[in-house]
Short mmCIF file of C-alpha atoms in Angstrom, two decimals:
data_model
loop_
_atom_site.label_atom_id
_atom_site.label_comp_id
_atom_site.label_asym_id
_atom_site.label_seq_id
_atom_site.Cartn_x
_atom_site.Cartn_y
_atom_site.Cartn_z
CA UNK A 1 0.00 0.00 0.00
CA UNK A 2 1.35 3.39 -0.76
CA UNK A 3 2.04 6.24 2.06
CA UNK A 4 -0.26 9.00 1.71
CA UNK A 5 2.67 11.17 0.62
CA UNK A 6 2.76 9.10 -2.79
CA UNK A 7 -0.15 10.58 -4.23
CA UNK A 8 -0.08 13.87 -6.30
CA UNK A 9 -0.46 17.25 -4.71
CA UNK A 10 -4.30 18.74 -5.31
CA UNK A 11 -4.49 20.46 -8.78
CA UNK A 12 -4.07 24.10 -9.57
CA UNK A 13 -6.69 25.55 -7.84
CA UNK A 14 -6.84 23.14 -4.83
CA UNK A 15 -4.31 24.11 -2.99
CA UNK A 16 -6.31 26.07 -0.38
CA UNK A 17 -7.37 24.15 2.33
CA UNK A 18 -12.00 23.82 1.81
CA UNK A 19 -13.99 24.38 4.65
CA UNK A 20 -16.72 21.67 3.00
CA UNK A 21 -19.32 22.90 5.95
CA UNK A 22 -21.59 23.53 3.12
CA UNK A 23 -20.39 21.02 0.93
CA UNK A 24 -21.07 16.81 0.79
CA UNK A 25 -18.53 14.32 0.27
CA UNK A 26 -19.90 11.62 -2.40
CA UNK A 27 -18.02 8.54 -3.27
CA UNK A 28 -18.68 5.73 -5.86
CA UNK A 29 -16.52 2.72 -4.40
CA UNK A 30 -16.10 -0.23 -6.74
CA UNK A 31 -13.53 -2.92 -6.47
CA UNK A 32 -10.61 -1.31 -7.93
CA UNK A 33 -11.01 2.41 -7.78
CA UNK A 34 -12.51 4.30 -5.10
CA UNK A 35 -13.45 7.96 -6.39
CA UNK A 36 -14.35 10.73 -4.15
CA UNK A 37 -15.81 14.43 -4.83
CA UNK A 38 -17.37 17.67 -3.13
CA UNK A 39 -21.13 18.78 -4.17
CA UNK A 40 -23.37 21.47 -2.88
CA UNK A 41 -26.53 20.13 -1.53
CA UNK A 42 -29.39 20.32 -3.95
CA UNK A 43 -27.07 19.67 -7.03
CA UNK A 44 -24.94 17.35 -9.07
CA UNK A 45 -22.46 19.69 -9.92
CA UNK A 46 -19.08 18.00 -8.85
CA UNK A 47 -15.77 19.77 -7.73
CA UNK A 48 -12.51 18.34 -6.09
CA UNK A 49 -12.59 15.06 -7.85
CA UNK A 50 -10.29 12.56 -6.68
CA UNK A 51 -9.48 8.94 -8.38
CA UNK A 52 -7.91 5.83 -5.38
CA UNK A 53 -6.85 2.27 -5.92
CA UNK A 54 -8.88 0.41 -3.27
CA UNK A 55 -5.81 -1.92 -2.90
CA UNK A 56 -3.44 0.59 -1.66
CA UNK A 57 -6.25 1.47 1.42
CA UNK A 58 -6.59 -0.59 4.39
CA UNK A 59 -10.21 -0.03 4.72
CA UNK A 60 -12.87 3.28 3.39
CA UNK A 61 -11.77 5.20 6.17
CA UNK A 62 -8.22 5.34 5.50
CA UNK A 63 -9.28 6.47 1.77
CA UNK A 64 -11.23 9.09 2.78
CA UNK A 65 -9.03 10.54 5.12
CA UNK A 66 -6.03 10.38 2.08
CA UNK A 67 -8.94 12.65 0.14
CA UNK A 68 -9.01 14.92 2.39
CA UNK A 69 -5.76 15.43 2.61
CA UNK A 70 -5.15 15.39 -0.77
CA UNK A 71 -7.77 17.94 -1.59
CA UNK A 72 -6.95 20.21 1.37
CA UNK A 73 -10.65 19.45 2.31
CA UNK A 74 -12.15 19.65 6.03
CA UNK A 75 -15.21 20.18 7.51
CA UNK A 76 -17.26 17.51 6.23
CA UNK A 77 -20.11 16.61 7.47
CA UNK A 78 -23.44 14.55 5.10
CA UNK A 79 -21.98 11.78 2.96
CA UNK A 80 -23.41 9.50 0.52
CA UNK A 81 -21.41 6.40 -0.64
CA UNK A 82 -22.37 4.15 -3.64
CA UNK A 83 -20.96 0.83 -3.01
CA UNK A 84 -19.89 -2.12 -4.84
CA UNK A 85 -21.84 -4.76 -2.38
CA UNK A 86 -25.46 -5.21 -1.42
CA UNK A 87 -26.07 -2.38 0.91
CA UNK A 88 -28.92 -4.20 3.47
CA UNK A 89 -27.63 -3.29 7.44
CA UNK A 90 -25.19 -1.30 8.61
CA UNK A 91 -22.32 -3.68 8.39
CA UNK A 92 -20.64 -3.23 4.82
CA UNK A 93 -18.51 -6.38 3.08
CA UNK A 94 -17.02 -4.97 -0.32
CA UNK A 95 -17.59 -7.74 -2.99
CA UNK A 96 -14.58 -7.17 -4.97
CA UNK A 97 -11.97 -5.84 -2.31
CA UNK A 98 -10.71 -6.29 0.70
CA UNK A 99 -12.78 -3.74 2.75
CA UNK A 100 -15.61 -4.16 5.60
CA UNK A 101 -16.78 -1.49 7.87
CA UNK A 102 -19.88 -0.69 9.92
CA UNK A 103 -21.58 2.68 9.16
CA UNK A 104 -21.78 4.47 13.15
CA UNK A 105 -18.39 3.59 13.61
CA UNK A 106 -17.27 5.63 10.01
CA UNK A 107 -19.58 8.22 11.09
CA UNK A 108 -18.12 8.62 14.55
CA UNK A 109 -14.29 8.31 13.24
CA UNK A 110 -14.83 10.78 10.71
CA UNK A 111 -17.27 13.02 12.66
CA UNK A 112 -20.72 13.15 9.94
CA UNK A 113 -23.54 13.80 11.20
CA UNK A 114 -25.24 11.96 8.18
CA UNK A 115 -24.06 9.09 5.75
CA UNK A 116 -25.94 7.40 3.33
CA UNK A 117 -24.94 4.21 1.72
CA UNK A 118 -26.70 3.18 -1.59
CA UNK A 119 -25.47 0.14 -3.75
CA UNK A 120 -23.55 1.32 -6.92
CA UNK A 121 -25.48 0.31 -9.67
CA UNK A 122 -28.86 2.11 -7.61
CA UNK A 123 -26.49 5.39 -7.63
CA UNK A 124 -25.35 4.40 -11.84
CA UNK A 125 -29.03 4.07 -12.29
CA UNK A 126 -29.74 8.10 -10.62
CA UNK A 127 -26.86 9.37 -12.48
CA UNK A 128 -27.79 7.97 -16.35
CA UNK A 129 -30.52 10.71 -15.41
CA UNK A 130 -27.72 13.24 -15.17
CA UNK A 131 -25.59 12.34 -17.90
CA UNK A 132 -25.46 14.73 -20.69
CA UNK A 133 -26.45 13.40 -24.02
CA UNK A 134 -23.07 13.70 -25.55
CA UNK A 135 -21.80 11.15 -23.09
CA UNK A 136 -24.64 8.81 -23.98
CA UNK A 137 -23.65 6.94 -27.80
CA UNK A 138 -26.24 5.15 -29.71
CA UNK A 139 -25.69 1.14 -30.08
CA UNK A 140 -29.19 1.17 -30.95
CA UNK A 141 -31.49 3.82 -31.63
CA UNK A 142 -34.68 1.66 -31.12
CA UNK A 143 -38.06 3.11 -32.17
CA UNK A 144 -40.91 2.68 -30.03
CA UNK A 145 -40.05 4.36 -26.73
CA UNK A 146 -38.31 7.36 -27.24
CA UNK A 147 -40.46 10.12 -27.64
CA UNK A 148 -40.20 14.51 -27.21
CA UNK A 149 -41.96 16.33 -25.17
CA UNK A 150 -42.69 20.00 -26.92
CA UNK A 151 -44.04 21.49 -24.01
CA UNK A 152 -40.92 20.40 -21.70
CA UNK A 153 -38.58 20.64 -24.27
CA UNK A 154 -36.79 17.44 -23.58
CA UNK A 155 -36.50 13.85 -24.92
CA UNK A 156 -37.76 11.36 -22.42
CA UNK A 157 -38.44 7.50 -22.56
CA UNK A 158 -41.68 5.53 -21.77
CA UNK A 159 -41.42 2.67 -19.88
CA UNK A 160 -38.35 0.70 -17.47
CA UNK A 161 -35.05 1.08 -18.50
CA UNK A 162 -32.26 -1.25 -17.65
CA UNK A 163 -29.00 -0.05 -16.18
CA UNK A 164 -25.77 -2.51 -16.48
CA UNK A 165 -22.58 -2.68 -16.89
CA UNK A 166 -18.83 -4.71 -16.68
CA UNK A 167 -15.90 -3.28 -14.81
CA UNK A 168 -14.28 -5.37 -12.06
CA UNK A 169 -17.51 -6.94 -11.40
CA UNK A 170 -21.40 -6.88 -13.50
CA UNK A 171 -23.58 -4.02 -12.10
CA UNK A 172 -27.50 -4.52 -12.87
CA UNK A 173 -30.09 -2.02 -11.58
CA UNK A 174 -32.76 -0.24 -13.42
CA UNK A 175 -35.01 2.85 -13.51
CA UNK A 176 -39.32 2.52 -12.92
CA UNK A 177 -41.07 5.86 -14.05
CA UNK A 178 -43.35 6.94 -11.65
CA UNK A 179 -45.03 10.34 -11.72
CA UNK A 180 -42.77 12.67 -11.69
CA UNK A 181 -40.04 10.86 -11.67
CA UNK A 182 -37.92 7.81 -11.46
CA UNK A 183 -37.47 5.23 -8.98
CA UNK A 184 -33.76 3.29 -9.01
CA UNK A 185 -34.02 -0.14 -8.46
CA UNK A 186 -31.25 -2.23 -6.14
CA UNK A 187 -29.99 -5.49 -7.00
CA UNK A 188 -27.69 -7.78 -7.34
CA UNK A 189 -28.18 -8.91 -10.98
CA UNK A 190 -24.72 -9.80 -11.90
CA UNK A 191 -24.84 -12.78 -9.99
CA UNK A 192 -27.54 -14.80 -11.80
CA UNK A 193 -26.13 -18.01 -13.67
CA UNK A 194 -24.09 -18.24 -17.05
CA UNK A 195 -26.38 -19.70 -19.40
CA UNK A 196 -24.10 -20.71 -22.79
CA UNK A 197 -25.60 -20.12 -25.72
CA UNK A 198 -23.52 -21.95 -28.56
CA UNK A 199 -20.59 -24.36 -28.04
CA UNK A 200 -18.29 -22.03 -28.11
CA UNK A 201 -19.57 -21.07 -24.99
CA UNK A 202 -20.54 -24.42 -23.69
CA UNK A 203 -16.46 -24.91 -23.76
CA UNK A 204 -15.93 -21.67 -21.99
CA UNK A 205 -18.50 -22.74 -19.23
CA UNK A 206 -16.88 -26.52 -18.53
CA UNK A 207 -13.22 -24.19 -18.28
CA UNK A 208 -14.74 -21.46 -15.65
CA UNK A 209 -16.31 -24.46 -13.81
CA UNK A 210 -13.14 -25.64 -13.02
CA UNK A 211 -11.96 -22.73 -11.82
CA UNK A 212 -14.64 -22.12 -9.74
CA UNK A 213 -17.87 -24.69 -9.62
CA UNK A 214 -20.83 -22.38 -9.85
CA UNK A 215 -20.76 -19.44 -12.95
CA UNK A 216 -22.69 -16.51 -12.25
CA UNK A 217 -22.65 -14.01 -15.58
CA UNK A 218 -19.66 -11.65 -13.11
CA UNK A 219 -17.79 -14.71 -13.62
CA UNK A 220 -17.46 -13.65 -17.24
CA UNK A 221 -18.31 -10.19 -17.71
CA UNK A 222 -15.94 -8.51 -15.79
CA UNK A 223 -12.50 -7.27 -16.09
CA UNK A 224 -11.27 -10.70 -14.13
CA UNK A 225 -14.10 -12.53 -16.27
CA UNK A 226 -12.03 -11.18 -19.56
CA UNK A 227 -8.81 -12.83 -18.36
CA UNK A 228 -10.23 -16.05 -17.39
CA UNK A 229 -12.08 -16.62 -20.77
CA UNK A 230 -8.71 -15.61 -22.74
CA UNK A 231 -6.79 -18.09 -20.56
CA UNK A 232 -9.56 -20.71 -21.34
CA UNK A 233 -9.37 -20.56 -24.62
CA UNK A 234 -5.90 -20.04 -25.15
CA UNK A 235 -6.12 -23.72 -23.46
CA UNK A 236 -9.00 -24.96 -26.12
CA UNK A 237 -7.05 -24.05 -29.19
CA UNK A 238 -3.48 -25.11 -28.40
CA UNK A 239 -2.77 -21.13 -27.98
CA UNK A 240 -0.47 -19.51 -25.76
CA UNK A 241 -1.40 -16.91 -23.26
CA UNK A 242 0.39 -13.98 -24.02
CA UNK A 243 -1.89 -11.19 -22.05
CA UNK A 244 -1.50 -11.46 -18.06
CA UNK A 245 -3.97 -8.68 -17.59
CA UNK A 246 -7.39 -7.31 -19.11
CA UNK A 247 -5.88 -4.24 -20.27
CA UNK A 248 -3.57 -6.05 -22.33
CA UNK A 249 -5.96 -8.16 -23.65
CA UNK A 250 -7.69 -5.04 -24.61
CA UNK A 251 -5.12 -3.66 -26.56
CA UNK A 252 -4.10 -7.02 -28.25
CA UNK A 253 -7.83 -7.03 -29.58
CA UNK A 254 -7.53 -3.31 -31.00
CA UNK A 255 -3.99 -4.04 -32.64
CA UNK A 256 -4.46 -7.39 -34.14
CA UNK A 257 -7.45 -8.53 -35.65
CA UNK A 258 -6.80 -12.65 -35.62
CA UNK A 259 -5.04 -12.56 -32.02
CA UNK A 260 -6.54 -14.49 -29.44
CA UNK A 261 -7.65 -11.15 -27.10
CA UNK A 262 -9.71 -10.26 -30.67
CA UNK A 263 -11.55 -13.78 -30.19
CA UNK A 264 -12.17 -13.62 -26.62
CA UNK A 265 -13.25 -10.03 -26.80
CA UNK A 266 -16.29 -11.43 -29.36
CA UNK A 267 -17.04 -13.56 -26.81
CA UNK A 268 -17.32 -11.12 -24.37
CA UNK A 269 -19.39 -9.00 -26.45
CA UNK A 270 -22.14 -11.50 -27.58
CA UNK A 271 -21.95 -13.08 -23.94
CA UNK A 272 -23.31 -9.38 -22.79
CA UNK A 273 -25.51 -9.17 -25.24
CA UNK A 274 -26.93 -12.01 -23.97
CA UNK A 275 -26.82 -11.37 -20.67
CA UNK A 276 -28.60 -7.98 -21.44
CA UNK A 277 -31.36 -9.52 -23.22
CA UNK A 278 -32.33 -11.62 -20.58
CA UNK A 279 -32.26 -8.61 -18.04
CA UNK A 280 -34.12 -6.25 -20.69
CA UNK A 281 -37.28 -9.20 -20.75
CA UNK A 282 -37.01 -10.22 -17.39
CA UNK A 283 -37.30 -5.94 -16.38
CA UNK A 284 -39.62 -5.27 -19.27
CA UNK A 285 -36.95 -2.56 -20.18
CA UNK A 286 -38.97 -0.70 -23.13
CA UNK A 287 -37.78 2.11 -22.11
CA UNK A 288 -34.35 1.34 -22.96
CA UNK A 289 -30.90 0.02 -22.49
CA UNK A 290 -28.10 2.08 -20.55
CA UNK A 291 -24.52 -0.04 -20.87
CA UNK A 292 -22.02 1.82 -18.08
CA UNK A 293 -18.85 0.59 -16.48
CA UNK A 294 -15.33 0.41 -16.85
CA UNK A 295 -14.80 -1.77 -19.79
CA UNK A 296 -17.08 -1.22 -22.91
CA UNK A 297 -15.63 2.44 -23.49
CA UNK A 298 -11.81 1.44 -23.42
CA UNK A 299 -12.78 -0.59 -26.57
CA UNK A 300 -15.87 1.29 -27.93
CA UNK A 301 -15.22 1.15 -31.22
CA UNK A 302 -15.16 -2.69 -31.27
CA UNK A 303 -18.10 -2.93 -29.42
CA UNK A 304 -20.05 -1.19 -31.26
CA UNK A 305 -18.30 -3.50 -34.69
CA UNK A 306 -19.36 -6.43 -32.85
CA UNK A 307 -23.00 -8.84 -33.12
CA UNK A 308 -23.51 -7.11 -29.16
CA UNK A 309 -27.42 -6.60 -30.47
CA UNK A 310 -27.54 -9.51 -32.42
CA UNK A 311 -26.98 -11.48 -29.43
CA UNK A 312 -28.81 -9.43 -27.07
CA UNK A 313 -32.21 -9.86 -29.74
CA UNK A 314 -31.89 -13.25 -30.30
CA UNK A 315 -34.72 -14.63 -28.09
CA UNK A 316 -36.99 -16.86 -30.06
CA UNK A 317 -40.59 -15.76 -30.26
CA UNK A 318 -39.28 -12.17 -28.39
CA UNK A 319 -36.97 -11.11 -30.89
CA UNK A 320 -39.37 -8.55 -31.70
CA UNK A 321 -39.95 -7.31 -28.61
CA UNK A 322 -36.36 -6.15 -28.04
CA UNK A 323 -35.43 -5.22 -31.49
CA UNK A 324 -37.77 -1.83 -30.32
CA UNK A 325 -35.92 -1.10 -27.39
CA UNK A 326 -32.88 1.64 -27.30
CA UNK A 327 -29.44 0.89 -26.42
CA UNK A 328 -26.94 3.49 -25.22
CA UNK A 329 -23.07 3.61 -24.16
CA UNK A 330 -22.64 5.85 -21.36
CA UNK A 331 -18.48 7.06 -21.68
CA UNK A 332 -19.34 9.79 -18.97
CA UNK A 333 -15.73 10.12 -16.76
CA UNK A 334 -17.77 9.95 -13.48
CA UNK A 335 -21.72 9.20 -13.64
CA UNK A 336 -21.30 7.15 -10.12
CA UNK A 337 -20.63 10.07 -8.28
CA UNK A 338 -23.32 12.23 -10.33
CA UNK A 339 -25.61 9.29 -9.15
CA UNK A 340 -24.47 9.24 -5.35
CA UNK A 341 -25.24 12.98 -5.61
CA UNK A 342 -28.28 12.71 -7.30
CA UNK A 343 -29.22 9.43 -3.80
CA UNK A 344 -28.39 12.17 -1.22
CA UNK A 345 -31.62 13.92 -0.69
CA UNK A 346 -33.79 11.38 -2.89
CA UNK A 347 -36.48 9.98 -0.30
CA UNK A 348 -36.98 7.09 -3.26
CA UNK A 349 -33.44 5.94 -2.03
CA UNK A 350 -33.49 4.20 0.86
CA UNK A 351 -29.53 4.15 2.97
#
């Protein structure tokens, strides 16, 4: 882990210490990066933005208080934290890293008077509201739901939209209009079983079942998910491994069409479309598709190459019902935190 003093000074502009009296801390806390910013209450307008490895952090507390410090921040007193990990008691287990804590206790050691704790993908869900439509890229533009409002001046969509995403784990949640409104959903999604599709994936499946017995859809569709399935088939075909990490596997796929990290990153992309079919039917998303997280925008341009909505359509007798519904890419730097703003005063969200 690295000593506070190994992270960069506060940028131009930071380097006065904030009395954040009137200002809330807001985090969005996933298993690899913990990122941290000030807001106003009443708005989503973020300031002192601050990127952490969750590895090099003992526990939240220890990350916060390296934010502060960084940022020259004190005074802090509301927070709300999205969090990678169903948020149900007070007692918080990470999913994807190595840190627990139990809400009073972070409330008394770093003196709040309020902290609210929402589950990531509820806070994703909030901030796909706030996302500004250049940050949003069509996969599909659908038909049926999207419609304008004249009066209000906006576009809006009719009906439940599904929010998901891959980054170190799967985050599923979704947004349920209501009048005037929208109501984020909490789940856990990402845990449901791999169901192959083809024997392709059949092969895949018997490989990650020996790596782990059960196969939820994380298993696959996550950065971790990425390296196991290029291992596994490096094993089918006789290849060898030359990628130890996702973001080399990545880059092998954008520089080399026939190289193995091409192949497994077509996997990837029809095993999330999928994946987001079955969420879209079981959620009766009409309303559309949002795709977030970590992964899809590092390699956008061969997602949207690749047979993602081919796969994600191909239901049978349903086809048609998808085929409607709109599918976008958020590649927004930060729409956790925008959501964890968006949580703090929302009486929908309970934490």
């Amino acid at each position: 882990m690295k000593p506070f003093a190994d992270y960069p000074v506060p940028a131009a502009g930071f380097d006065e210490p904030v009395l954040a009296g009137g200002h809330v801390l807001v985090g969005d806390i996933g298993g690899t990066n913990a990122r941290f910013a000030l807001v106003k209450p009443g708005s989503v307008t973020l300031s002192h933005i601050l990127t952490l490895e969750t590895a090099d952090f003992p526990g939240i507390e220890a990350a916060i208080q390296c934010y502060s410090r960084q940022m020259g921040v004190s005074g802090i007193h509301r927070a709300c934290l999205a969090l990678a990990c169903p948020v149900t008691d007070d007692d918080i287990v990470m999913t994807n890293n190595h840190w627990v804590f139990h809400r009073q206790q972070l409330m008394n050691h770093l003196g709040l008077q309020q902290l609210k704790l929402v589950n990531d993908f509820t806070a994703m869900a909030l901030g796909m509201l706030q996302v500004p439509g250049q940050d949003l890229v069509d996969v599909h533009i659908g038909h049926t739901a999207v419609c304008h409002s004249q009066a209000e001046g906006h576009w809006y969509e009719q009906g439940t939209r599904l929010v998901i995403g891959p980054g170190t784990g799967l985050g599923v949640s979704g947004l349920v209009p209501v009048q005037g409104g929208w109501v984020p959903l909490s789940g856990e999604g990402g845990h449901v079983s791999f169901a192959p599709t083809s024997a392709a994936e059949y092969a895949i499946l018997q490989g990650m079942q020996q790596r782990y017995g059960r196969v939820s859809v994380e298993r696959l569709l996550s950065g971790q998910g990425l390296l196991d399935m290029y291992q596994i088939l490096a094993q089918i075909h006789g290849l060898d491994a030359e990628c130890a990490t996702p973001a080399s596997i990545s880059q092998q796929a954008q520089q080399d069409e026939h190289s193995l990290g091409r192949r497994t990153l077509t996997h990837f992309f029809e095993i999330l479309g999928a994946v987001v079919g079955d969420q879209a039917l079981t959620l009766g998303a009409r309303g559309g598709v949002y795709l977030c997280g970590g992964i899809l925008p590092r390699v956008k341009e061969l997602f949207l190459a690749s047979q993602f909505h081919a796969a994600m359509i191909n239901k049978g007798r349903f086809q048609h019902y998808l085929e409607d519904v709109p599918v976008w890419l958020c590649v927004a730097d930060n729409p956790g935190l925008l959501g964890a703003a968006a949580a703090l005063d929302n009486s929908e969200v309970h934490g």
